[in-house]
Amino acid sequence: MHPLLSLSAFWLLALASSLGEDSPPGCVPRRYVPYHRDNSVLFHKEGVFNYSTLLLREDLGLLILGAREAVFALDIMDISMEMASVDWKVSEEQVRDCQNKGKDPETECKNYIRILHKMNNGKIYVCGTNAFDPECDYLSYTDGKLTFEGTAEDGKGKCPFDPFQRYASIMVDDSLYSATSMNFLGSEPVLMRSSPGSIRTEFKTSWLNEPNFVSMAQMSESWQSKDGDDDKVYLFFSETAVEYDCYSKLAVSRVARVCKGDLGGQRTLQKKWTSFLKTRIHCPVLDSHLPFLIQDSYRWCDSQNWEDCIFYAIFTPQADTSDLSAVCAYRVSDISKVFKEGKYKSPVIVATSFVKWVMYSGEVPHPRPGACINDEARKDDIHRTLDLPDWTLQFIKDRPLMEQSIEPIRDQPVLIRKGAPFTRIVVDEVQAADGEKHHVMFIGTEQGTLLRAVNFDGEMFIIEEVELFKTPEPITILKLSNVTGHLYAGSNCGAAQIPRATCERSLSCRDCVLARDPYCGWDTTEGKCVALSSSQRKLIQSVKEGDASLCPAADPVQPMSRHIWPGDTLKLSCLSSSNLAEIIWERDNRTLEPAAPLQRLRDGLLIRNASRRDAGLYRCLSVERTKAHEYKTTVAQYQVSIGSEDGKKTVIFPPQPQTKGPSVAALQAVLVLLAVALLALLAWNFYRGHLPLPWNCVKRSGEQPQQPHDHETLNSSVAYQNAQRSAEDKPLVSSAQHNSGSNNNHTTDGGAQETNAPKANLPTMQFIDDESEI
């Protein structure tokens, strides 16, 4: 058996037990693969931690990995091979200054690489926390070496001060868009573009209120635009809501956007965004009372048409009352429509000091506040945001929040899972054997596992969950390369490289088809599960229905012989390849019900205090149900035999099931012969005097006992009665050779006291204590 399959089968059962029966649908992965060195290619440098920044340089064949005080260039096909590295450490003076500000010198007062972006000239823009004093520089890879240019730039507003604070950044045409904090205390959150000309958000709670930044994405909405629209940059984050009247702070998820060509206002909103708009993004999870908070997002696009793009986002609860995580999908066109046509929220002062946010129903200025410069604005001789009237700018300054919230596709999540919280997500599109395309979600968790999941027309299905690291660490970064076909994950303890498809884990056709993996199909010619992209032949696959009826008949499972002595314990192992299957045990083709001495385990069956009735042919069945059918698969068979009770090595094999047995008449004839033989045996014993005749016993019981004339007569009578009493429990044989056999007569008082009784000689009888001498 393949080692990975055996390990996964053992641990997936343990995972199933940790998930309650009230778990939401689709939350249990079909296969759970525990940590194994073959699960992924790992990279770790001794003494280096926090591998949380990744940059794919497919043009150089490199994976640029940012960690604490170091940057590595790894072979993109095998990240265990280090091509180059460079250190970026802080000085002792910087550590002292950081420590004097109340920070931990061993953890916080280090340089954590937080930004790695490719420039148009091929160089890499890199920023680090630099002991709570952010700094940026340029990095180049030439002649197999990584080299800093040494042109240090101030990193405030680009890179976070705190290495453990959430942030987001993106590089668009050599312009860095970043969302972080502007000061040491982290009390001035900002969405900023560094060049050309620095421009940022206002320091107002109506703009950003205690935010946790998540991710950023750029959309080319100007391409073939009918109204001459501009490109957009979208920001996903969560923040404390200002629009809800609550006794305590309530956090909500947000999506905001700005226009690429925004230059700020002429008088109002100078060097501030004139196009900053935000709204709530909603992900309904069952009956949750508090909104779930966004943790990461991924932009998926199939073509240059931005309206077909989808944002996939993961959400986790903001309270400890739930251990659910969810994935929701949103159309970019729906988000753009809310910002372009939606209503605004406006603050209203109530009871002298309290501010309530309500939908704005007054007149909206022209050009529309927050809109990008388009053909309609150009007709009014407004070609830049600097030309916008103050009325429009003041309106958006006071009202950056929209009324409508963004709802997911089909108004429901594409995946809900109970267990370790989700941390990161990437999405890939793959074409199945039937020609239909499916979106496969790769999701990282706080336990260092990677999920591969699909939503088949509303049906949530997790193909597998794989442990990437030996020590459970949250996955902090996740990247997908369409060039290499691999995923790259980072955590505090190291980085991992994982293939998109793991078809080789399925060792049978039925297991391959029931896995419902769009990447994989069963090759009948080669007799194995292979990736669709690596085979030109027609493969057996059924991702929507899970129909394995087209699979050829599997080879029968040969029974394994197991022997056990009476009173001992025997374990019969049964490792199913599917976590969605039900395990059923049979003995001699009859279903076994859980009852002593049989005990069902997660990975087998336990026979306790074995006896002869426990012998037989045991079969373990895996029953898995899909939309198409119910499939029973024999996982293991055991022929169990029980040894004899006398302790000798005499093996008693259990009777085997027979299809053709003797008739009822033949069984009756056998019983008649046995009865005749028993009667003959009794008659012979009566004739020989070995057994007294019944009427003699009745006559003797009716006589009055006579006084014995001497001790010999008394002894003979006592011995005869004892011998007759003992004959009821022990076998009696005749022996002419034993003329002096003796037997001790014992009487007990409370089962502990022995008396001296007279002895009698029985020349024709012998008591057998050892049954083996019969």
Tab-separated table of N, CA, C and O in Angstrom, residues 542-648:
chain	number	residue	atom	x	y	z
A	542	SER	N	-15.920	11.949	-13.301
A	542	SER	CA	-17.289	12.405	-13.056
A	542	SER	C	-17.266	13.324	-11.840
A	542	SER	O	-17.449	12.882	-10.714
A	543	VAL	N	-17.017	14.616	-12.078
A	543	VAL	CA	-16.823	15.543	-10.964
A	543	VAL	C	-18.142	16.018	-10.368
A	543	VAL	O	-18.231	16.267	-9.156
A	544	LYS	N	-19.178	16.149	-11.166
A	544	LYS	CA	-20.455	16.659	-10.661
A	544	LYS	C	-21.274	15.573	-9.979
A	544	LYS	O	-21.869	15.810	-8.926
A	545	GLU	N	-21.323	14.392	-10.574
A	545	GLU	CA	-22.173	13.326	-10.057
A	545	GLU	C	-21.420	12.324	-9.196
A	545	GLU	O	-22.009	11.663	-8.341
A	546	GLY	N	-20.108	12.178	-9.419
A	546	GLY	CA	-19.362	11.144	-8.718
A	546	GLY	C	-19.796	9.761	-9.153
A	546	GLY	O	-19.966	8.854	-8.326
A	547	ASP	N	-19.973	9.566	-10.475
A	547	ASP	CA	-20.448	8.294	-11.014
A	547	ASP	C	-19.252	7.419	-11.356
A	547	ASP	O	-18.540	7.660	-12.328
A	548	ALA	N	-19.044	6.388	-10.542
A	548	ALA	CA	-17.922	5.469	-10.754
A	548	ALA	C	-18.346	4.168	-11.413
A	548	ALA	O	-17.600	3.194	-11.399
A	549	SER	N	-19.547	4.146	-12.012
A	549	SER	CA	-20.025	2.909	-12.630
A	549	SER	C	-19.246	2.544	-13.878
A	549	SER	O	-19.292	1.395	-14.320
A	550	LEU	N	-18.545	3.512	-14.487
A	550	LEU	CA	-17.764	3.228	-15.677
A	550	LEU	C	-16.431	2.563	-15.356
A	550	LEU	O	-15.728	2.123	-16.261
A	551	CYS	N	-16.086	2.504	-14.100
A	551	CYS	CA	-14.807	1.898	-13.721
A	551	CYS	C	-14.838	0.394	-13.952
A	551	CYS	O	-15.864	-0.271	-13.722
A	552	PRO	N	-13.724	-0.180	-14.411
A	552	PRO	CA	-13.662	-1.640	-14.544
A	552	PRO	C	-13.708	-2.306	-13.172
A	552	PRO	O	-13.404	-1.689	-12.153
A	553	ALA	N	-14.100	-3.592	-13.174
A	553	ALA	CA	-14.187	-4.329	-11.918
A	553	ALA	C	-12.812	-4.426	-11.270
A	553	ALA	O	-11.812	-4.731	-11.934
A	554	ALA	N	-12.780	-4.168	-9.977
A	554	ALA	CA	-11.511	-4.210	-9.252
A	554	ALA	C	-11.134	-5.648	-8.924
A	554	ALA	O	-11.987	-6.538	-8.840
A	555	ASP	N	-9.853	-5.887	-8.742
A	555	ASP	CA	-9.385	-7.213	-8.347
A	555	ASP	C	-9.903	-7.543	-6.955
A	555	ASP	O	-9.941	-6.678	-6.074
A	556	PRO	N	-10.322	-8.801	-6.736
A	556	PRO	CA	-10.840	-9.160	-5.408
A	556	PRO	C	-9.764	-9.050	-4.344
A	556	PRO	O	-8.584	-9.309	-4.591
A	557	VAL	N	-10.201	-8.683	-3.156
A	557	VAL	CA	-9.288	-8.549	-2.016
A	557	VAL	C	-9.108	-9.925	-1.385
A	557	VAL	O	-10.085	-10.564	-0.974
A	558	GLN	N	-7.884	-10.396	-1.328
A	558	GLN	CA	-7.612	-11.711	-0.755
A	558	GLN	C	-7.649	-11.633	0.764
A	558	GLN	O	-7.101	-10.700	1.362
A	559	PRO	N	-8.302	-12.625	1.405
A	559	PRO	CA	-8.359	-12.592	2.876
A	559	PRO	C	-7.004	-12.878	3.505
A	559	PRO	O	-6.237	-13.708	3.002
A	560	MET	N	-6.745	-12.210	4.592
A	560	MET	CA	-5.514	-12.408	5.358
A	560	MET	C	-5.817	-13.281	6.568
A	560	MET	O	-6.827	-13.080	7.241
A	561	SER	N	-4.936	-14.234	6.826
A	561	SER	CA	-5.158	-15.183	7.918
A	561	SER	C	-4.727	-14.572	9.239
A	561	SER	O	-3.637	-13.994	9.354
A	562	ARG	N	-5.591	-14.687	10.239
A	562	ARG	CA	-5.301	-14.219	11.583
A	562	ARG	C	-5.690	-15.323	12.575
A	562	ARG	O	-6.757	-15.925	12.471
A	563	HIS	N	-4.796	-15.621	13.545
A	563	HIS	CA	-5.030	-16.662	14.543
A	563	HIS	C	-4.973	-16.038	15.934
A	563	HIS	O	-4.152	-15.158	16.211
A	564	ILE	N	-5.864	-16.496	16.800
A	564	ILE	CA	-5.934	-15.961	18.159
A	564	ILE	C	-6.318	-17.085	19.104
A	564	ILE	O	-7.062	-18.013	18.734
A	565	TRP	N	-5.782	-17.060	20.316
A	565	TRP	CA	-6.117	-18.059	21.342
A	565	TRP	C	-7.316	-17.581	22.145
A	565	TRP	O	-7.557	-16.387	22.267
A	566	PRO	N	-8.081	-18.504	22.694
A	566	PRO	CA	-9.256	-18.123	23.488
A	566	PRO	C	-8.878	-17.194	24.639
A	566	PRO	O	-7.884	-17.405	25.331
A	567	GLY	N	-9.690	-16.148	24.825
A	567	GLY	CA	-9.463	-15.182	25.895
A	567	GLY	C	-8.563	-14.028	25.509
A	567	GLY	O	-8.462	-13.050	26.260
A	568	ASP	N	-7.895	-14.096	24.340
A	568	ASP	CA	-6.993	-13.034	23.911
A	568	ASP	C	-7.761	-11.952	23.139
A	568	ASP	O	-8.967	-12.042	22.917
A	569	THR	N	-6.999	-10.906	22.734
A	569	THR	CA	-7.567	-9.774	21.994
A	569	THR	C	-6.918	-9.677	20.624
A	569	THR	O	-5.696	-9.849	20.499
A	570	LEU	N	-7.709	-9.388	19.616
A	570	LEU	CA	-7.223	-9.289	18.238
A	570	LEU	C	-7.803	-8.029	17.606
A	570	LEU	O	-9.000	-7.748	17.727
A	571	LYS	N	-6.946	-7.257	16.917
A	571	LYS	CA	-7.385	-6.071	16.201
A	571	LYS	C	-7.299	-6.317	14.702
A	571	LYS	O	-6.264	-6.731	14.186
A	572	LEU	N	-8.388	-6.026	13.998
A	572	LEU	CA	-8.459	-6.132	12.545
A	572	LEU	C	-8.490	-4.715	11.976
A	572	LEU	O	-9.431	-3.961	12.227
A	573	SER	N	-7.461	-4.337	11.250
A	573	SER	CA	-7.339	-2.968	10.741
A	573	SER	C	-8.177	-2.786	9.486
A	573	SER	O	-8.316	-3.690	8.659
A	574	CYS	N	-8.725	-1.561	9.362
A	574	CYS	CA	-9.499	-1.190	8.172
A	574	CYS	C	-9.318	0.300	7.942
A	574	CYS	O	-9.824	1.124	8.721
A	575	LEU	N	-8.584	0.671	6.902
A	575	LEU	CA	-8.266	2.064	6.616
A	575	LEU	C	-8.940	2.459	5.312
A	575	LEU	O	-8.507	2.064	4.236
A	576	SER	N	-9.994	3.246	5.402
A	576	SER	CA	-10.706	3.689	4.207
A	576	SER	C	-10.008	4.894	3.605
A	576	SER	O	-9.439	5.732	4.318
A	577	SER	N	-10.054	4.995	2.287
A	577	SER	CA	-9.423	6.121	1.604
A	577	SER	C	-10.319	7.349	1.565
A	577	SER	O	-9.897	8.392	1.080
A	578	SER	N	-11.543	7.244	2.041
A	578	SER	CA	-12.485	8.352	1.992
A	578	SER	C	-13.005	8.673	3.378
A	578	SER	O	-13.442	7.789	4.116
A	579	ASN	N	-12.983	9.958	3.699
A	579	ASN	CA	-13.532	10.417	4.971
A	579	ASN	C	-15.050	10.545	4.922
A	579	ASN	O	-15.693	10.708	5.949
A	580	LEU	N	-15.625	10.458	3.717
A	580	LEU	CA	-17.069	10.561	3.553
A	580	LEU	C	-17.741	9.199	3.527
A	580	LEU	O	-18.961	9.119	3.402
A	581	ALA	N	-16.960	8.134	3.625
A	581	ALA	CA	-17.506	6.784	3.544
A	581	ALA	C	-17.883	6.279	4.932
A	581	ALA	O	-17.304	6.668	5.943
A	582	GLU	N	-18.868	5.372	4.955
A	582	GLU	CA	-19.278	4.682	6.171
A	582	GLU	C	-18.656	3.294	6.189
A	582	GLU	O	-18.670	2.590	5.173
A	583	ILE	N	-18.110	2.899	7.325
A	583	ILE	CA	-17.453	1.600	7.459
A	583	ILE	C	-18.453	0.578	8.005
A	583	ILE	O	-19.098	0.823	9.026
A	584	ILE	N	-18.556	-0.550	7.326
A	584	ILE	CA	-19.434	-1.639	7.740
A	584	ILE	C	-18.602	-2.913	7.839
A	584	ILE	O	-17.801	-3.217	6.950
A	585	TRP	N	-18.818	-3.671	8.928
A	585	TRP	CA	-18.123	-4.947	9.127
A	585	TRP	C	-19.116	-6.095	8.934
A	585	TRP	O	-20.267	-6.029	9.390
A	586	GLU	N	-18.644	-7.157	8.280
A	586	GLU	CA	-19.423	-8.373	8.094
A	586	GLU	C	-18.631	-9.585	8.588
A	586	GLU	O	-17.401	-9.593	8.502
A	587	ARG	N	-19.359	-10.577	9.120
A	587	ARG	CA	-18.747	-11.860	9.468
A	587	ARG	C	-19.573	-12.970	8.828
A	587	ARG	O	-20.772	-13.090	9.089
A	588	ASP	N	-18.900	-13.743	7.993
A	588	ASP	CA	-19.560	-14.820	7.255
A	588	ASP	C	-20.782	-14.279	6.514
A	588	ASP	O	-21.888	-14.834	6.573
A	589	ASN	N	-20.574	-13.103	5.834
A	589	ASN	CA	-21.586	-12.468	4.986
A	589	ASN	C	-22.790	-11.945	5.766
A	589	ASN	O	-23.847	-11.694	5.180
A	590	ARG	N	-22.668	-11.763	7.054
A	590	ARG	CA	-23.710	-11.164	7.866
A	590	ARG	C	-23.178	-9.904	8.536
A	590	ARG	O	-22.069	-9.906	9.062
A	591	THR	N	-23.979	-8.838	8.509
A	591	THR	CA	-23.551	-7.559	9.077
A	591	THR	C	-23.377	-7.689	10.584
A	591	THR	O	-24.235	-8.237	11.278
A	592	LEU	N	-22.266	-7.170	11.068
A	592	LEU	CA	-21.963	-7.218	12.495
A	592	LEU	C	-22.540	-5.993	13.187
A	592	LEU	O	-22.300	-4.857	12.764
A	593	GLU	N	-23.271	-6.224	14.233
A	593	GLU	CA	-23.772	-5.133	15.058
A	593	GLU	C	-22.802	-4.895	16.212
A	593	GLU	O	-22.232	-5.846	16.747
A	594	PRO	N	-22.575	-3.647	16.601
A	594	PRO	CA	-21.634	-3.362	17.691
A	594	PRO	C	-22.132	-3.930	19.015
A	594	PRO	O	-23.124	-3.471	19.566
A	595	ALA	N	-21.474	-4.965	19.491
A	595	ALA	CA	-21.840	-5.595	20.764
A	595	ALA	C	-20.621	-6.345	21.276
A	595	ALA	O	-19.750	-6.764	20.512
A	596	ALA	N	-20.546	-6.503	22.622
A	596	ALA	CA	-19.421	-7.203	23.226
A	596	ALA	C	-19.399	-8.637	22.696
A	596	ALA	O	-20.445	-9.261	22.492
A	597	PRO	N	-18.215	-9.222	22.465
A	597	PRO	CA	-16.889	-8.646	22.743
A	597	PRO	C	-16.310	-7.860	21.573
A	597	PRO	O	-15.116	-7.573	21.554
A	598	LEU	N	-17.119	-7.547	20.555
A	598	LEU	CA	-16.637	-6.815	19.392
A	598	LEU	C	-16.772	-5.314	19.641
A	598	LEU	O	-17.813	-4.832	20.069
A	599	GLN	N	-15.701	-4.584	19.338
A	599	GLN	CA	-15.690	-3.137	19.549
A	599	GLN	C	-15.165	-2.462	18.286
A	599	GLN	O	-14.073	-2.770	17.813
A	600	ARG	N	-15.962	-1.553	17.752
A	600	ARG	CA	-15.552	-0.830	16.553
A	600	ARG	C	-14.615	0.310	16.926
A	600	ARG	O	-14.886	1.070	17.851
A	601	LEU	N	-13.538	0.439	16.162
A	601	LEU	CA	-12.573	1.516	16.341
A	601	LEU	C	-12.600	2.413	15.121
A	601	LEU	O	-13.222	2.101	14.100
A	602	ARG	N	-11.901	3.537	15.225
A	602	ARG	CA	-11.832	4.452	14.083
A	602	ARG	C	-11.114	3.830	12.897
A	602	ARG	O	-11.420	4.134	11.752
A	603	ASP	N	-10.167	2.964	13.186
A	603	ASP	CA	-9.363	2.376	12.114
A	603	ASP	C	-9.453	0.862	12.082
A	603	ASP	O	-8.565	0.206	11.558
A	604	GLY	N	-10.517	0.262	12.654
A	604	GLY	CA	-10.614	-1.180	12.592
A	604	GLY	C	-11.658	-1.744	13.533
A	604	GLY	O	-12.581	-1.051	13.989
A	605	LEU	N	-11.489	-3.046	13.830
A	605	LEU	CA	-12.399	-3.782	14.696
A	605	LEU	C	-11.572	-4.510	15.746
A	605	LEU	O	-10.546	-5.115	15.420
A	606	LEU	N	-12.028	-4.475	16.997
A	606	LEU	CA	-11.312	-5.103	18.108
A	606	LEU	C	-12.143	-6.258	18.650
A	606	LEU	O	-13.316	-6.085	18.998
A	607	ILE	N	-11.535	-7.459	18.693
A	607	ILE	CA	-12.175	-8.639	19.270
A	607	ILE	C	-11.572	-8.871	20.645
A	607	ILE	O	-10.387	-9.188	20.771
A	608	ARG	N	-12.376	-8.726	21.682
A	608	ARG	CA	-11.915	-8.895	23.057
A	608	ARG	C	-12.374	-10.250	23.593
A	608	ARG	O	-13.463	-10.730	23.253
A	609	ASN	N	-11.526	-10.843	24.460
A	609	ASN	CA	-11.883	-12.098	25.140
A	609	ASN	C	-12.448	-13.098	24.133
A	609	ASN	O	-13.590	-13.556	24.240
A	610	ALA	N	-11.639	-13.426	23.149
A	610	ALA	CA	-12.091	-14.235	22.022
A	610	ALA	C	-12.540	-15.624	22.464
A	610	ALA	O	-12.001	-16.207	23.410
A	611	SER	N	-13.534	-16.131	21.763
A	611	SER	CA	-14.014	-17.503	21.950
A	611	SER	C	-14.236	-18.125	20.576
A	611	SER	O	-14.067	-17.453	19.541
A	612	ARG	N	-14.641	-19.409	20.563
A	612	ARG	CA	-14.768	-20.102	19.293
A	612	ARG	C	-15.849	-19.506	18.402
A	612	ARG	O	-15.773	-19.599	17.180
A	613	ARG	N	-16.839	-18.867	18.997
A	613	ARG	CA	-17.899	-18.278	18.179
A	613	ARG	C	-17.419	-17.048	17.403
A	613	ARG	O	-18.119	-16.570	16.513
A	614	ASP	N	-16.235	-16.505	17.764
A	614	ASP	CA	-15.698	-15.335	17.061
A	614	ASP	C	-14.931	-15.709	15.809
A	614	ASP	O	-14.439	-14.825	15.100
A	615	ALA	N	-14.780	-16.997	15.525
A	615	ALA	CA	-14.084	-17.422	14.318
A	615	ALA	C	-14.962	-17.163	13.096
A	615	ALA	O	-16.189	-17.172	13.172
A	616	GLY	N	-14.326	-16.908	11.969
A	616	GLY	CA	-15.077	-16.709	10.739
A	616	GLY	C	-14.355	-15.816	9.766
A	616	GLY	O	-13.203	-15.406	9.978
A	617	LEU	N	-15.022	-15.502	8.674
A	617	LEU	CA	-14.486	-14.632	7.634
A	617	LEU	C	-15.007	-13.218	7.863
A	617	LEU	O	-16.207	-12.950	7.718
A	618	TYR	N	-14.126	-12.309	8.236
A	618	TYR	CA	-14.475	-10.911	8.495
A	618	TYR	C	-14.169	-10.080	7.248
A	618	TYR	O	-13.107	-10.234	6.637
A	619	ARG	N	-15.098	-9.189	6.939
A	619	ARG	CA	-14.915	-8.316	5.780
A	619	ARG	C	-15.258	-6.886	6.163
A	619	ARG	O	-16.305	-6.627	6.773
A	620	CYS	N	-14.364	-5.941	5.805
A	620	CYS	CA	-14.568	-4.511	6.058
A	620	CYS	C	-14.989	-3.851	4.751
A	620	CYS	O	-14.272	-3.921	3.756
A	621	LEU	N	-16.144	-3.184	4.775
A	621	LEU	CA	-16.692	-2.529	3.594
A	621	LEU	C	-16.716	-1.025	3.789
A	621	LEU	O	-17.052	-0.529	4.866
A	622	SER	N	-16.359	-0.292	2.742
A	622	SER	CA	-16.457	1.159	2.716
A	622	SER	C	-17.643	1.529	1.830
A	622	SER	O	-17.649	1.232	0.634
A	623	VAL	N	-18.642	2.188	2.418
A	623	VAL	CA	-19.865	2.554	1.697
A	623	VAL	C	-19.878	4.066	1.510
A	623	VAL	O	-19.939	4.821	2.481
A	624	GLU	N	-19.812	4.521	0.271
A	624	GLU	CA	-19.783	5.951	-0.042
A	624	GLU	C	-20.935	6.284	-0.974
A	624	GLU	O	-21.152	5.619	-1.989
A	625	ARG	N	-21.674	7.336	-0.636
A	625	ARG	CA	-22.850	7.729	-1.400
A	625	ARG	C	-22.584	9.019	-2.155
A	625	ARG	O	-22.029	9.973	-1.604
A	626	THR	N	-22.989	9.060	-3.390
A	626	THR	CA	-22.900	10.260	-4.213
A	626	THR	C	-24.272	10.513	-4.834
A	626	THR	O	-25.238	9.795	-4.577
A	627	LYS	N	-24.349	11.540	-5.676
A	627	LYS	CA	-25.601	11.809	-6.365
A	627	LYS	C	-25.989	10.659	-7.286
A	627	LYS	O	-27.171	10.417	-7.522
A	628	ALA	N	-24.985	9.978	-7.811
A	628	ALA	CA	-25.252	8.944	-8.798
A	628	ALA	C	-25.646	7.616	-8.178
A	628	ALA	O	-26.578	6.954	-8.641
A	629	HIS	N	-24.967	7.194	-7.116
A	629	HIS	CA	-25.180	5.834	-6.631
A	629	HIS	C	-24.552	5.686	-5.261
A	629	HIS	O	-23.914	6.602	-4.738
A	630	GLU	N	-24.744	4.488	-4.712
A	630	GLU	CA	-24.077	4.095	-3.472
A	630	GLU	C	-23.061	3.009	-3.820
A	630	GLU	O	-23.404	2.002	-4.432
A	631	TYR	N	-21.818	3.219	-3.407
A	631	TYR	CA	-20.739	2.321	-3.796
A	631	TYR	C	-20.168	1.627	-2.566
A	631	TYR	O	-19.789	2.283	-1.595
A	632	LYS	N	-20.137	0.279	-2.667
A	632	LYS	CA	-19.546	-0.525	-1.608
A	632	LYS	C	-18.212	-1.074	-2.099
A	632	LYS	O	-18.153	-1.704	-3.157
A	633	THR	N	-17.188	-0.840	-1.318
A	633	THR	CA	-15.847	-1.286	-1.676
A	633	THR	C	-15.285	-2.122	-0.545
A	633	THR	O	-15.299	-1.691	0.616
A	634	THR	N	-14.797	-3.319	-0.877
A	634	THR	CA	-14.148	-4.161	0.129
A	634	THR	C	-12.754	-3.632	0.389
A	634	THR	O	-11.902	-3.614	-0.511
A	635	VAL	N	-12.531	-3.190	1.611
A	635	VAL	CA	-11.230	-2.624	1.969
A	635	VAL	C	-10.277	-3.714	2.451
A	635	VAL	O	-9.104	-3.732	2.093
A	636	ALA	N	-10.778	-4.648	3.280
A	636	ALA	CA	-9.919	-5.696	3.832
A	636	ALA	C	-10.775	-6.905	4.194
A	636	ALA	O	-11.969	-6.767	4.496
A	637	GLN	N	-10.148	-8.097	4.151
A	637	GLN	CA	-10.792	-9.339	4.569
A	637	GLN	C	-9.832	-10.116	5.468
A	637	GLN	O	-8.619	-10.134	5.213
A	638	TYR	N	-10.394	-10.758	6.491
A	638	TYR	CA	-9.588	-11.516	7.447
A	638	TYR	C	-10.265	-12.867	7.716
A	638	TYR	O	-11.466	-12.924	7.980
A	639	GLN	N	-9.466	-13.941	7.607
A	639	GLN	CA	-9.919	-15.267	7.997
A	639	GLN	C	-9.399	-15.532	9.407
A	639	GLN	O	-8.208	-15.758	9.615
A	640	VAL	N	-10.300	-15.459	10.395
A	640	VAL	CA	-9.919	-15.561	11.800
A	640	VAL	C	-10.172	-16.984	12.283
A	640	VAL	O	-11.272	-17.528	12.109
A	641	SER	N	-9.171	-17.587	12.899
A	641	SER	CA	-9.287	-18.915	13.489
A	641	SER	C	-8.932	-18.843	14.967
A	641	SER	O	-8.113	-18.023	15.379
A	642	ILE	N	-9.562	-19.726	15.754
A	642	ILE	CA	-9.402	-19.738	17.202
A	642	ILE	C	-8.724	-21.035	17.618
A	642	ILE	O	-9.097	-22.128	17.149
A	643	GLY	N	-7.711	-20.947	18.494
A	643	GLY	CA	-7.012	-22.121	18.981
A	643	GLY	C	-7.852	-22.877	20.009
A	643	GLY	O	-8.871	-22.392	20.498
A	644	SER	N	-7.414	-24.124	20.364
A	644	SER	CA	-8.150	-24.946	21.327
A	644	SER	C	-7.947	-24.405	22.728
A	644	SER	O	-6.949	-23.776	23.043
A	645	GLU	N	-8.906	-24.752	23.627
A	645	GLU	CA	-8.886	-24.212	24.977
A	645	GLU	C	-7.914	-24.934	25.895
A	645	GLU	O	-7.620	-24.462	26.984
A	646	ASP	N	-7.406	-26.126	25.491
A	646	ASP	CA	-6.499	-26.851	26.381
A	646	ASP	C	-5.086	-26.308	26.329
A	646	ASP	O	-4.204	-26.815	27.004
A	647	GLY	N	-4.893	-25.276	25.508
A	647	GLY	CA	-3.574	-24.652	25.468
A	647	GLY	C	-2.636	-25.285	24.473
A	647	GLY	O	-1.555	-24.769	24.216
A	648	LYS	N	-2.991	-26.420	23.904
A	648	LYS	CA	-2.127	-27.043	22.920
A	648	LYS	C	-2.332	-26.383	21.569
A	648	LYS	O	-3.354	-25.782	21.292
